[in-house]
Structures are given as structure tokens and as C-alpha cells.
CSV table of C-alpha atoms in Angstrom, one decimal:
chain,number,residue,atom,x,y,z
A,335,MET,CA,0.8,-6.7,-0.3
A,336,GLU,CA,4.1,-8.2,-1.3
A,337,GLU,CA,7.4,-6.5,-1.1
A,338,TYR,CA,9.5,-7.5,-4.1
A,339,ALA,CA,12.7,-5.7,-3.1
A,340,ARG,CA,13.2,-7.7,0.1
A,341,GLU,CA,15.3,-10.8,0.6
A,342,PRO,CA,13.8,-14.1,1.5
A,343,CYS,CA,13.4,-14.6,5.2
A,344,PRO,CA,16.6,-16.2,6.5
A,345,TRP,CA,18.7,-13.5,4.7
A,346,ARG,CA,16.3,-10.8,5.6
A,347,ILE,CA,17.3,-11.1,9.2
A,348,VAL,CA,21.0,-10.5,8.4
A,349,ASP,CA,20.1,-7.7,6.0
A,350,ASP,CA,17.9,-5.9,8.5
A,351,CYS,CA,20.5,-6.4,11.3
A,352,GLY,CA,23.2,-4.8,9.1
A,353,GLY,CA,21.0,-2.0,8.0
A,354,ALA,CA,20.0,-1.3,11.6
A,355,PHE,CA,23.6,-1.3,12.7
A,356,ALA,CA,24.5,1.2,9.9
A,357,MET,CA,21.6,3.5,10.9
A,358,GLY,CA,22.5,3.3,14.6
A,359,ALA,CA,26.2,3.9,13.9
A,360,ILE,CA,25.5,6.9,11.7
A,361,GLY,CA,22.9,8.4,14.0
A,362,GLY,CA,25.0,7.6,17.0
A,363,SER,CA,28.0,9.4,15.4
A,364,VAL,CA,25.9,12.5,14.9
A,365,PHE,CA,24.4,12.4,18.4
A,366,HIS,CA,27.6,11.6,20.3
A,367,SER,CA,29.7,14.1,18.3
A,368,ILE,CA,27.4,16.9,19.4
A,369,LYS,CA,27.2,15.5,22.9
A,370,GLY,CA,31.1,15.2,23.1
A,371,PHE,CA,31.5,18.7,21.7
A,372,ARG,CA,29.2,20.2,24.3
A,373,HIS,CA,30.8,18.4,27.3
A,374,ALA,CA,34.4,18.9,26.3
A,375,PRO,CA,36.6,21.6,27.9
A,376,SER,CA,36.7,25.0,26.2
A,377,GLY,CA,38.9,25.5,23.2
A,378,HIS,CA,38.4,24.5,19.6
A,379,TYR,CA,40.9,21.7,19.6
A,380,ARG,CA,39.7,20.2,22.9
A,381,ARG,CA,36.1,20.3,21.8
A,382,LEU,CA,37.0,18.7,18.5
A,383,MET,CA,38.9,16.0,20.3
A,384,GLY,CA,36.1,15.5,22.8
A,385,SER,CA,33.7,15.1,20.0
A,386,LEU,CA,35.9,12.5,18.2
A,387,LEU,CA,36.6,10.5,21.4
A,388,ALA,CA,32.9,10.4,22.2
A,389,VAL,CA,32.1,9.1,18.7
A,390,LYS,CA,34.8,6.5,18.9
A,391,ALA,CA,33.6,5.3,22.4
A,392,ARG,CA,29.8,5.4,22.0
A,393,ALA,CA,28.8,5.2,18.3
A,394,PRO,CA,29.6,1.5,17.9
A,395,ILE,CA,27.6,0.7,21.0
A,396,THR,CA,24.6,2.6,19.7
A,397,GLY,CA,24.9,0.8,16.3
A,398,GLY,CA,25.1,-2.5,18.2
A,399,ASN,CA,21.9,-1.7,20.1
A,400,PHE,CA,20.1,-0.8,16.9
A,401,ALA,CA,21.4,-4.1,15.3
A,402,VAL,CA,20.0,-6.1,18.2
A,403,TRP,CA,16.6,-4.4,17.8
A,404,GLY,CA,16.6,-4.8,14.0
A,405,GLY,CA,17.7,-8.5,14.2
A,406,LEU,CA,15.2,-9.4,16.8
A,407,PHE,CA,12.4,-7.6,15.0
A,408,SER,CA,13.2,-9.2,11.7
A,409,ALA,CA,13.5,-12.7,13.3
A,410,ILE,CA,10.0,-12.3,14.9
A,411,ASP,CA,8.6,-10.9,11.7
A,412,CYS,CA,9.9,-13.9,9.7
A,413,SER,CA,8.6,-16.3,12.3
A,414,LEU,CA,5.2,-14.7,12.1
A,415,VAL,CA,5.2,-14.9,8.3
A,416,TYR,CA,6.1,-18.6,8.5
A,417,VAL,CA,3.4,-19.4,11.1
A,418,ARG,CA,0.6,-17.3,9.6
A,419,LYS,CA,1.5,-18.0,5.9
A,420,LYS,CA,0.9,-14.4,4.9
A,421,GLU,CA,2.7,-11.1,5.0
A,422,ASP,CA,0.6,-8.2,6.2
A,423,PRO,CA,0.9,-5.2,8.5
A,424,TRP,CA,-0.2,-7.2,11.5
A,425,ASN,CA,3.1,-9.1,11.4
A,426,SER,CA,5.1,-5.9,11.7
A,427,ILE,CA,2.8,-4.5,14.5
A,428,THR,CA,3.1,-7.8,16.5
A,429,SER,CA,6.8,-7.9,15.9
A,430,GLY,CA,7.3,-4.4,17.2
A,431,ALA,CA,5.3,-5.2,20.3
A,432,LEU,CA,7.1,-8.5,21.0
A,433,THR,CA,10.5,-6.9,20.3
A,434,GLY,CA,9.8,-4.2,22.8
A,435,ALA,CA,8.7,-6.7,25.4
A,436,ILE,CA,11.6,-9.1,24.9
A,437,LEU,CA,14.2,-6.3,25.1
A,438,SER,CA,12.8,-5.0,28.4
A,439,VAL,CA,12.4,-8.4,30.0
A,440,ARG,CA,15.1,-7.6,32.6
A,441,ASN,CA,13.2,-4.7,33.9
A,442,GLY,CA,10.1,-6.6,35.0
A,443,ALA,CA,6.6,-7.3,33.8
A,444,ALA,CA,5.4,-3.7,34.0
A,445,ALA,CA,8.2,-2.5,31.8
A,446,MET,CA,7.6,-5.3,29.4
A,447,ALA,CA,4.0,-4.4,29.0
A,448,GLY,CA,4.8,-0.7,28.6
A,449,SER,CA,7.5,-1.4,26.0
A,450,ALA,CA,5.2,-3.8,24.2
A,451,VAL,CA,2.5,-1.2,23.9
A,452,ILE,CA,4.9,1.5,22.8
A,453,GLY,CA,6.5,-0.9,20.2
A,454,GLY,CA,3.1,-2.0,18.9
A,455,VAL,CA,1.7,1.5,18.7
A,456,LEU,CA,4.9,2.8,17.0
A,457,LEU,CA,4.8,0.1,14.4
A,458,ALA,CA,1.0,0.6,13.9
A,459,LEU,CA,1.7,4.3,13.2
A,460,ILE,CA,4.5,3.4,10.7
A,461,GLU,CA,2.4,0.8,8.9
A,462,GLY,CA,-0.7,3.1,8.9
A,463,VAL,CA,1.3,6.0,7.3
A,464,GLY,CA,2.7,3.6,4.8
A,465,ILE,CA,-0.8,2.4,3.8
A,466,LEU,CA,-2.0,6.0,3.6
A,467,ILE,CA,0.9,7.0,1.4
A,468,THR,CA,0.3,4.0,-0.9
A,469,ARG,CA,-3.4,4.8,-1.2
A,470,TRP,CA,-2.8,8.5,-1.8
A,471,SER,CA,-0.1,7.9,-4.4
A,472,GLY,CA,-2.4,5.3,-6.1
A,473,ASP,CA,-5.2,7.8,-6.5
A,474,GLN,CA,-3.1,10.0,-8.8
A,475,PHE,CA,-3.1,7.1,-11.4
A,476,LYS,CA,-6.8,6.7,-11.2
A,477,MET,CA,-7.3,10.1,-12.8
A,478,ALA,CA,-5.8,8.9,-16.1
A,479,ASN,CA,-8.6,6.4,-16.4
A,480,HIS,CA,-11.2,9.2,-16.3
A,481,GLN,CA,-9.7,10.8,-19.3
A,482,ILE,CA,-10.2,7.8,-21.6
A,483,ILE,CA,-12.6,8.6,-24.4
A,484,PRO,CA,-15.5,6.0,-24.8
A,485,ASP,CA,-15.5,4.0,-28.0
A,486,ASP,CA,-18.8,5.6,-29.3
A,487,ALA,CA,-17.3,9.1,-29.0
A,488,ARG,CA,-14.2,8.4,-31.0
A,489,PRO,CA,-14.0,9.7,-34.6
A,490,ALA,CA,-14.5,7.2,-37.4
A,491,GLY,CA,-11.3,8.1,-39.3
A,492,PRO,CA,-7.7,7.6,-38.4
A,493,THR,CA,-6.4,9.6,-35.4
A,494,PHE,CA,-3.2,11.5,-35.1
A,495,GLY,CA,-0.4,9.1,-34.7
A,496,SER,CA,-2.3,6.0,-35.8
A,497,THR,CA,-0.6,3.6,-38.2
A,498,GLY,CA,-3.7,3.2,-40.4
A,499,ALA,CA,-4.2,-0.4,-39.4
A,500,GLN,CA,-8.0,0.0,-39.6
A,501,TYR,CA,-7.7,0.4,-43.4
A,502,ALA,CA,-7.4,-2.6,-45.7
A,503,GLN,CA,-4.0,-3.1,-47.3
A,504,TYR,CA,-3.8,-2.6,-51.1
A,505,GLN,CA,-1.4,-4.6,-53.2
């Protein structure tokens, strides 16, 4: 199944890295603003300033962490597409597992294995839901084919909206 809206592989890595940074920065802003508001001293102004300072300090870091994950995932995915010569859900599942393992390499082999399993399972769930949604949404178009009238059941004369092309032209 080809994705026509995606960039070719070298540019896909940069595109995914930027998109992941944006998601991380926006999500991190929401998360850290709530966290900064809750941990600030009492008073509306102090809580607002605590929220703003927490966003300024931590949201770019969260965005950077997401960018590293997205860039590594996309680089592995593009490498698998190049090696396997096909683009299918197994590339994404394997990329998620390898990304989880590589990002936790400093914590040891057990953490690498656990992160690889979590990354692979998470991406398998995402790909599985995507396939189910695609199949479910494709079924609604199959119903239109059941409503087509067979040729032997059609009336012999012109139908409503026809141009009369079945009749010979008189000059």
C-alpha cells in the first residue's frame, strides 16, 4: 500500500523530524504549563508565571526528545524500505522496535529488550488499527456495486437523464 502524500525517503526523515518536534513542543507546552501551574506558589500571578517559566524551560526539551525519536524512526524506516524494496507495515513495526532499543541502549540489554518489545507492539497496534480503518471505510464503497442493475433487467427505452445516444441520428 503506497502513501502518495509522503516525501521521498531522504526528505521524509527531515519532514518526520520536524513534525515530531512540533508535536512534542505543543504537547510539552500543554503538559508543562499544567505542571508549572500546579507546582507554583499560590496566587494567580505567581501560578501564571510558574506555568510560563515551566513551558519556556521544558517544552523545547520535550520537543527535541520527540524529534530524536521521529528522526531515528524515520531513518530506520527508510533504511528498511531500501533494503527490503517494499513499503509495508512490517517496516514500521520493525522501526518502532529498533528505535525503542537504540534509544535505551545506555540502560542495558534488559531495558533495550523491553523498549524494543514496547516499541514493536505499539507500532503493531497503530498499523493494525490503520489497516482495520482502511478496510472498514472501503466496505462502504462496496455497497454501491450491489445497487447496479444488471443489463438484462434494464428497460429497452431511454432512461431518465440519457442523451438518446442509442437512437440513430436523423438528418
